[in-house]
PDB file of C-alpha atoms in Angstrom:
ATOM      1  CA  UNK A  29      58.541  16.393 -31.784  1.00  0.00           C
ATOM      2  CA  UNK A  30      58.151  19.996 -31.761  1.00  0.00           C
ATOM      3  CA  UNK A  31      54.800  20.033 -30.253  1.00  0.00           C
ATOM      4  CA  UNK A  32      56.097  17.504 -27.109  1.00  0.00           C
ATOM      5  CA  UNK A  33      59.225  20.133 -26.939  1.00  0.00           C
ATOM      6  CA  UNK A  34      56.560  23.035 -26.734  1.00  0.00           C
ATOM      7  CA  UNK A  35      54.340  21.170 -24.070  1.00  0.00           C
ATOM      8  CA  UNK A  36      57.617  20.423 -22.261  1.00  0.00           C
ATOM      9  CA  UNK A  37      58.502  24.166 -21.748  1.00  0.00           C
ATOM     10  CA  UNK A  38      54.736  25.016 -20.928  1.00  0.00           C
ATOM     11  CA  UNK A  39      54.840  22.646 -18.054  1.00  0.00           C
ATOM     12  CA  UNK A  40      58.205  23.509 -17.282  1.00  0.00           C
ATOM     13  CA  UNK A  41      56.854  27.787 -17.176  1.00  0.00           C
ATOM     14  CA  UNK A  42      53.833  26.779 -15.003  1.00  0.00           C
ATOM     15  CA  UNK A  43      56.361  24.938 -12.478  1.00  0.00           C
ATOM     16  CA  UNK A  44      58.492  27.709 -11.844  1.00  0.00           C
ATOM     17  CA  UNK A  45      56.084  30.560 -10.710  1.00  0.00           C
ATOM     18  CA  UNK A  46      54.177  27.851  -8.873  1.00  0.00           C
ATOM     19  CA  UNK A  47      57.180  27.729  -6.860  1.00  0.00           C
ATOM     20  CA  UNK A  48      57.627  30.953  -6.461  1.00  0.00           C
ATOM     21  CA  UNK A  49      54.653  31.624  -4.883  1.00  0.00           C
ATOM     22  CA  UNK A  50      54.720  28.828  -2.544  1.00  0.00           C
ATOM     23  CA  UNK A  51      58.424  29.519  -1.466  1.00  0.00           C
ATOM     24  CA  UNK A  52      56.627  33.652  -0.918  1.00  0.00           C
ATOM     25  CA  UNK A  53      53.968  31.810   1.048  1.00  0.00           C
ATOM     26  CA  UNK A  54      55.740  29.473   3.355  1.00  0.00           C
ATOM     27  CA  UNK A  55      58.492  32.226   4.310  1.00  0.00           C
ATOM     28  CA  UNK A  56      57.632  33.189   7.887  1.00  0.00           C
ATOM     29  CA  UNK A  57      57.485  37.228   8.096  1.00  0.00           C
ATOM     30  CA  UNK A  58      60.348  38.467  10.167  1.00  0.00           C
ATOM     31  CA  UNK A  59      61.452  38.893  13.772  1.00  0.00           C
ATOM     32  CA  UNK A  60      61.166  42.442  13.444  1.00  0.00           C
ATOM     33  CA  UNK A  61      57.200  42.879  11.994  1.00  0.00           C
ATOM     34  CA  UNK A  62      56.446  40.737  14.786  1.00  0.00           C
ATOM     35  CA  UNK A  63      58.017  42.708  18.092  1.00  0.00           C
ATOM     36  CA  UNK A  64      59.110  45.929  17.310  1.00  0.00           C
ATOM     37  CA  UNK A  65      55.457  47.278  18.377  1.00  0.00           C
ATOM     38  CA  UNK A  66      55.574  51.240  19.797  1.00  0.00           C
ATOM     39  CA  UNK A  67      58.660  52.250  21.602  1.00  0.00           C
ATOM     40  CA  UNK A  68      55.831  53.720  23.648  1.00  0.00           C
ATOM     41  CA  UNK A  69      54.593  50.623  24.677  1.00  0.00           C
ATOM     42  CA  UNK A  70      57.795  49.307  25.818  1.00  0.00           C
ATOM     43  CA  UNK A  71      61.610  47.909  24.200  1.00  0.00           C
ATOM     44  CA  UNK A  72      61.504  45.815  21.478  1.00  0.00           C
ATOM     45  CA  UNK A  73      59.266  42.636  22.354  1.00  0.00           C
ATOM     46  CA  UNK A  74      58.982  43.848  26.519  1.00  0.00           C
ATOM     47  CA  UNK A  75      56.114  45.702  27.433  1.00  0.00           C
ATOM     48  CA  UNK A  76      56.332  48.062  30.179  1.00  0.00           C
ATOM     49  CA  UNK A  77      54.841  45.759  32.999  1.00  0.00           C
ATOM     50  CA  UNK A  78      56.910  42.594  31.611  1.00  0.00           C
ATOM     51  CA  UNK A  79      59.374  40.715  33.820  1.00  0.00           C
ATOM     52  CA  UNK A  80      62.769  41.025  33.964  1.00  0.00           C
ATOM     53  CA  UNK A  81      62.766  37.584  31.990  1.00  0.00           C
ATOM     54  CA  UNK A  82      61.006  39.557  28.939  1.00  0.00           C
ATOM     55  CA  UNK A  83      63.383  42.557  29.263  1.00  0.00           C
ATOM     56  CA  UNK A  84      66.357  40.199  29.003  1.00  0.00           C
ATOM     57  CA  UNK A  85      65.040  38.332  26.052  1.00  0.00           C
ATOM     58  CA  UNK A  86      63.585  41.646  24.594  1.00  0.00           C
ATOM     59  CA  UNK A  87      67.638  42.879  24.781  1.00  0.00           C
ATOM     60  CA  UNK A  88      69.186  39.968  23.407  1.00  0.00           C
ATOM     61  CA  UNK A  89      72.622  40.635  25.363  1.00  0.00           C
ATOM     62  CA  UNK A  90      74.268  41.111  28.550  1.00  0.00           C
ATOM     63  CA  UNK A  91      72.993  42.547  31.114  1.00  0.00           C
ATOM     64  CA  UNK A  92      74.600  43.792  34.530  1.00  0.00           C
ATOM     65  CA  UNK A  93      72.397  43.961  37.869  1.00  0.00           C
ATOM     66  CA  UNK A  94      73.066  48.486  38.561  1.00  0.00           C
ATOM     67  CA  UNK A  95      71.455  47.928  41.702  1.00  0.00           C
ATOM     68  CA  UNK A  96      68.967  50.316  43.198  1.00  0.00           C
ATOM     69  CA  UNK A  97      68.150  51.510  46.840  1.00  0.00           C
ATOM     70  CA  UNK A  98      65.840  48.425  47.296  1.00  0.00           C
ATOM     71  CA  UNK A  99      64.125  45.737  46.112  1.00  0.00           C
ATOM     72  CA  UNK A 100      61.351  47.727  44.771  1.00  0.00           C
ATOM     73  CA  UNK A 101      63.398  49.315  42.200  1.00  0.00           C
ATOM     74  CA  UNK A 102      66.094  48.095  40.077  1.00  0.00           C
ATOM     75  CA  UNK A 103      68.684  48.806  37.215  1.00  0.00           C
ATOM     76  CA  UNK A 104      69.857  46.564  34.647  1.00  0.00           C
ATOM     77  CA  UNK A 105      72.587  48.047  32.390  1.00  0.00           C
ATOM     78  CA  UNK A 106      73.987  46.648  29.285  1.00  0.00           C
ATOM     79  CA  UNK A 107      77.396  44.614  29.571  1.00  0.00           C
ATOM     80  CA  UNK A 108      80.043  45.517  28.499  1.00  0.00           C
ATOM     81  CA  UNK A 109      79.631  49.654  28.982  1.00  0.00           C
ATOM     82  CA  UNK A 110      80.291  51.897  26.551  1.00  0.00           C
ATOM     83  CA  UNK A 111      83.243  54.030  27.302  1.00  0.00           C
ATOM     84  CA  UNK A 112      81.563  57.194  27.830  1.00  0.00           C
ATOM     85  CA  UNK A 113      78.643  56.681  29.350  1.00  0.00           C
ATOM     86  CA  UNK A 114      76.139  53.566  30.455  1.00  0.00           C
ATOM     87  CA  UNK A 115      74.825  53.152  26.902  1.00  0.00           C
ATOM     88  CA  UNK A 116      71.084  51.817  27.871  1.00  0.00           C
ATOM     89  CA  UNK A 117      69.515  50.985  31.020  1.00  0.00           C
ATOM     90  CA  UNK A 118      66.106  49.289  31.978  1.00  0.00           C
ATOM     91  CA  UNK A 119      64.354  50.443  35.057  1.00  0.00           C
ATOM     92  CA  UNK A 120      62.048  47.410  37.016  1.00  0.00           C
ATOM     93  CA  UNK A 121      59.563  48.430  39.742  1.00  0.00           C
ATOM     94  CA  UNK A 122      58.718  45.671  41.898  1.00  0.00           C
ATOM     95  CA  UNK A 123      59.564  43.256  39.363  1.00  0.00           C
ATOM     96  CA  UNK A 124      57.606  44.801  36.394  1.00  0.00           C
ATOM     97  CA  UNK A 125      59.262  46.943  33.179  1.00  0.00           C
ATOM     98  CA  UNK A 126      58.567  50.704  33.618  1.00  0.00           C
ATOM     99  CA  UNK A 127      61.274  52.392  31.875  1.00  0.00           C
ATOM    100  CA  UNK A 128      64.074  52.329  29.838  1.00  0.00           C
ATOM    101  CA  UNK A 129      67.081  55.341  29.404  1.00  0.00           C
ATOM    102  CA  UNK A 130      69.375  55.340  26.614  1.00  0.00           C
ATOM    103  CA  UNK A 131      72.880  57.203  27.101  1.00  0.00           C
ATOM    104  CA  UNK A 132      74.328  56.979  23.473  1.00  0.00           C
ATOM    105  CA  UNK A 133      74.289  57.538  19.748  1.00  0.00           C
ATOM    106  CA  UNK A 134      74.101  53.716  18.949  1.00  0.00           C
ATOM    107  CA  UNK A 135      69.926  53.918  19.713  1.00  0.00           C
ATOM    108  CA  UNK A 136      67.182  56.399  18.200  1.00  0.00           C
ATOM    109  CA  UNK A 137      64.025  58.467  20.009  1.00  0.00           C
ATOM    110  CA  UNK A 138      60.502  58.002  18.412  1.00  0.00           C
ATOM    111  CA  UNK A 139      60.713  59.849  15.038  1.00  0.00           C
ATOM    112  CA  UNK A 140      64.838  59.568  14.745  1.00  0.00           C
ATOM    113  CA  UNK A 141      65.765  61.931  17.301  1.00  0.00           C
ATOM    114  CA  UNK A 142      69.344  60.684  19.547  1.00  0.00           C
ATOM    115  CA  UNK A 143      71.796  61.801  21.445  1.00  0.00           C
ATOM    116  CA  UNK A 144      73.746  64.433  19.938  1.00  0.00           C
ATOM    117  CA  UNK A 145      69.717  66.106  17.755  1.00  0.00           C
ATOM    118  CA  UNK A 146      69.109  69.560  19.245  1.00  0.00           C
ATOM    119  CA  UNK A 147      66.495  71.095  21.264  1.00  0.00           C
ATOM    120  CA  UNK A 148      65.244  72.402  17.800  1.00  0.00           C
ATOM    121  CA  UNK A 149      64.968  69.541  16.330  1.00  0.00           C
ATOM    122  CA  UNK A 150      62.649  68.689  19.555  1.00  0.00           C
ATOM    123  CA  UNK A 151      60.295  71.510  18.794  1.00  0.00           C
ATOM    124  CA  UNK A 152      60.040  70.664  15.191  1.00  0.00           C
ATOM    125  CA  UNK A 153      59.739  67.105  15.485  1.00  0.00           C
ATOM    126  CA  UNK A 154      56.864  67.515  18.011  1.00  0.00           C
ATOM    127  CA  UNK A 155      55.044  70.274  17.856  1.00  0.00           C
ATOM    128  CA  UNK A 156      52.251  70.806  20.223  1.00  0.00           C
ATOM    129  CA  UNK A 157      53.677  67.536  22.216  1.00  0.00           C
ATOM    130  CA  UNK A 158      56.075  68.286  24.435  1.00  0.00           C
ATOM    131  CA  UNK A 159      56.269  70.769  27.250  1.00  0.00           C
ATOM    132  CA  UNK A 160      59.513  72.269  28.381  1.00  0.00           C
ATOM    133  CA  UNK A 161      61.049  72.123  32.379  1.00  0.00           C
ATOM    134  CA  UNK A 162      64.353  73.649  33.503  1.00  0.00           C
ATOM    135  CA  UNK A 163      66.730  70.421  34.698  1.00  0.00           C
ATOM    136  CA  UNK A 164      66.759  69.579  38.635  1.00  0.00           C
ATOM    137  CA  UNK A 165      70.600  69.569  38.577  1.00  0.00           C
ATOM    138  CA  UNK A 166      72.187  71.874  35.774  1.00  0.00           C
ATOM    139  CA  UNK A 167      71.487  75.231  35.312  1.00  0.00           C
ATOM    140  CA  UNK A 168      70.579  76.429  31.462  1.00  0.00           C
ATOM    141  CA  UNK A 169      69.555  72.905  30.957  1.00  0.00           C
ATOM    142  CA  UNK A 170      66.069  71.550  29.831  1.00  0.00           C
ATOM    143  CA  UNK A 171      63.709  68.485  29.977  1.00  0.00           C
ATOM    144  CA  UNK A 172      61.465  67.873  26.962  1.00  0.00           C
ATOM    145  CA  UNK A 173      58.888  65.701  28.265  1.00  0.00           C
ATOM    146  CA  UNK A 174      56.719  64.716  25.133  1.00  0.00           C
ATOM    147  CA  UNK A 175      53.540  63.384  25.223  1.00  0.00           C
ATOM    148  CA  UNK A 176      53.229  60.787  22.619  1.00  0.00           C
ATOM    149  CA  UNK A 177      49.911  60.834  19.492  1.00  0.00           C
ATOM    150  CA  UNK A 178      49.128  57.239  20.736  1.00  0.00           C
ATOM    151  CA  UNK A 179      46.955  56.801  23.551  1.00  0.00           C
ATOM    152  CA  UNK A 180      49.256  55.466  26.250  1.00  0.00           C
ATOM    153  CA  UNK A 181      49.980  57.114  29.618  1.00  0.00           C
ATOM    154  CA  UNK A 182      53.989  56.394  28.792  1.00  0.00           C
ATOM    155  CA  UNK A 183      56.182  59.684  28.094  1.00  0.00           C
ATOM    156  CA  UNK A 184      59.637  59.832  26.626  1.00  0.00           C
ATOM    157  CA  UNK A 185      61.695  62.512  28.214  1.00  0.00           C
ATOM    158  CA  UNK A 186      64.966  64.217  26.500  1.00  0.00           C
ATOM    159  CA  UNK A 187      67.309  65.707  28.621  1.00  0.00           C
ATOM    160  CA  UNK A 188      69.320  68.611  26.629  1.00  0.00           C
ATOM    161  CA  UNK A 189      72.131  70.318  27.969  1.00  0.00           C
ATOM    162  CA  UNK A 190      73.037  74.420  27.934  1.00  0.00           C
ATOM    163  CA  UNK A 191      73.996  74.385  24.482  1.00  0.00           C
ATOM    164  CA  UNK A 192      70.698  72.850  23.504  1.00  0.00           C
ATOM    165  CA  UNK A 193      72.429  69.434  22.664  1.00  0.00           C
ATOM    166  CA  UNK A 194      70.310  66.120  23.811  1.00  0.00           C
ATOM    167  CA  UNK A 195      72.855  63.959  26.472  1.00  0.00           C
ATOM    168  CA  UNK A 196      70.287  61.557  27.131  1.00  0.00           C
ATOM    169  CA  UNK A 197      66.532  60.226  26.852  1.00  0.00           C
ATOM    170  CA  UNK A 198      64.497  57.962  28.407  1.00  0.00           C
ATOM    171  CA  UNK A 199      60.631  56.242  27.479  1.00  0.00           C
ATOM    172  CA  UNK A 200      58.633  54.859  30.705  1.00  0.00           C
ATOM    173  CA  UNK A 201      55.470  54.947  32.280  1.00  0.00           C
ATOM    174  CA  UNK A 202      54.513  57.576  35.045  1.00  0.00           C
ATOM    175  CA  UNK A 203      55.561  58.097  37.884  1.00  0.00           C
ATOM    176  CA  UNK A 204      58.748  55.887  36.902  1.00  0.00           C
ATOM    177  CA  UNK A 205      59.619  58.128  33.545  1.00  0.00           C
ATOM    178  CA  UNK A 206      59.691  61.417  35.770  1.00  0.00           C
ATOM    179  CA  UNK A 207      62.529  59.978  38.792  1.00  0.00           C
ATOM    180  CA  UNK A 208      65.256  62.575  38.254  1.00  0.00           C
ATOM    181  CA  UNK A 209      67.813  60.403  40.206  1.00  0.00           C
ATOM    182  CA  UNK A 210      67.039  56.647  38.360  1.00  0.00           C
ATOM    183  CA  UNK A 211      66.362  54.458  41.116  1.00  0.00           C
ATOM    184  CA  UNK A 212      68.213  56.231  43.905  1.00  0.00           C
TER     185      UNK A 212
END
């Protein structure tokens, strides 16, 4: 009796981590591993030169039609706004993805850096990467553009105020990345 009790548990022990590893095996890896590829490349799962289809999927929300001065260039914001600002915006150019600009705390810059991180924090995040430009519109303010490790034409662009204090930033592909007035 005791042996069929101690053959019962041994078959009982192999079933379990058998299991186990075919439960480990059959889980599909998750949303995230899949699309969230370079933020150089593009947002989330839309690469810059995606339709406005992919950029809709790729945001997973609302999104309002901001208009632009023709057909060749376009705005989509998110919807609802955020009260102080227009929280994220994607840029289309002749139909295709080309930038994005974020306007809030809620989303982070390559390497952590958000609305709100310092013109410091620029320098010391990318050293030897960006290059510095006074702003087109307000004076004491600065444009980071920084040109990213990865091989890509794309540039991400911070946009930091007199005090040194980043109010916005933006990722796109040139010449799109470097229009100082969105689409207007």
């Amino acid at each position: 009796m005791t042996s069929i009790l101690a053959l019962s548990a041994c078959s009982d022990a192999d079933k379990t981590p058998a299991k186990t590893a075919s439960a480990a095996q059959s889980s599909p890896p998750k949303l995230q591993e899949i699309v969230d590829l370079s933020p150089f490349a593009g947002f989330a799962s839309a690469r810059f030169g995606a339709d406005e289809a992919a950029v809709r999927a790729a945001w997973k929300g609302a999104l309002r039609d901001g208009g632009g001065t023709s057909d060749s260039c376009r705005q989509l914001f998110q919807d609802p706004r955020p009260a102080n600002d227009f929280g994220i915006s994607f840029m289309l150019e002749n139909g295709a993805f080309v930038r994005y600009d974020v306007a809030s705390r809620e989303r982070k810059a390559p390497r952590g850096l958000q609305v709100g991180s310092s013109a410091q924090q620029i320098r010391a995040t990318f050293p030897g990467h960006y290059e510095e430009q006074p702003n087109k519109y307000d004076e004491g303010a600065r444009d980071f553009i920084v040109k990213p490790y990865a091989d890509t034409e794309a540039r991400l662009i911070f946009q930091v105020d007199k005090d040194g204090i980043v109010t916005r930033w933006r990722i796109g592909m040139p010449p799109a990345v470097f229009y100082v007035e969105d689409c207007s």
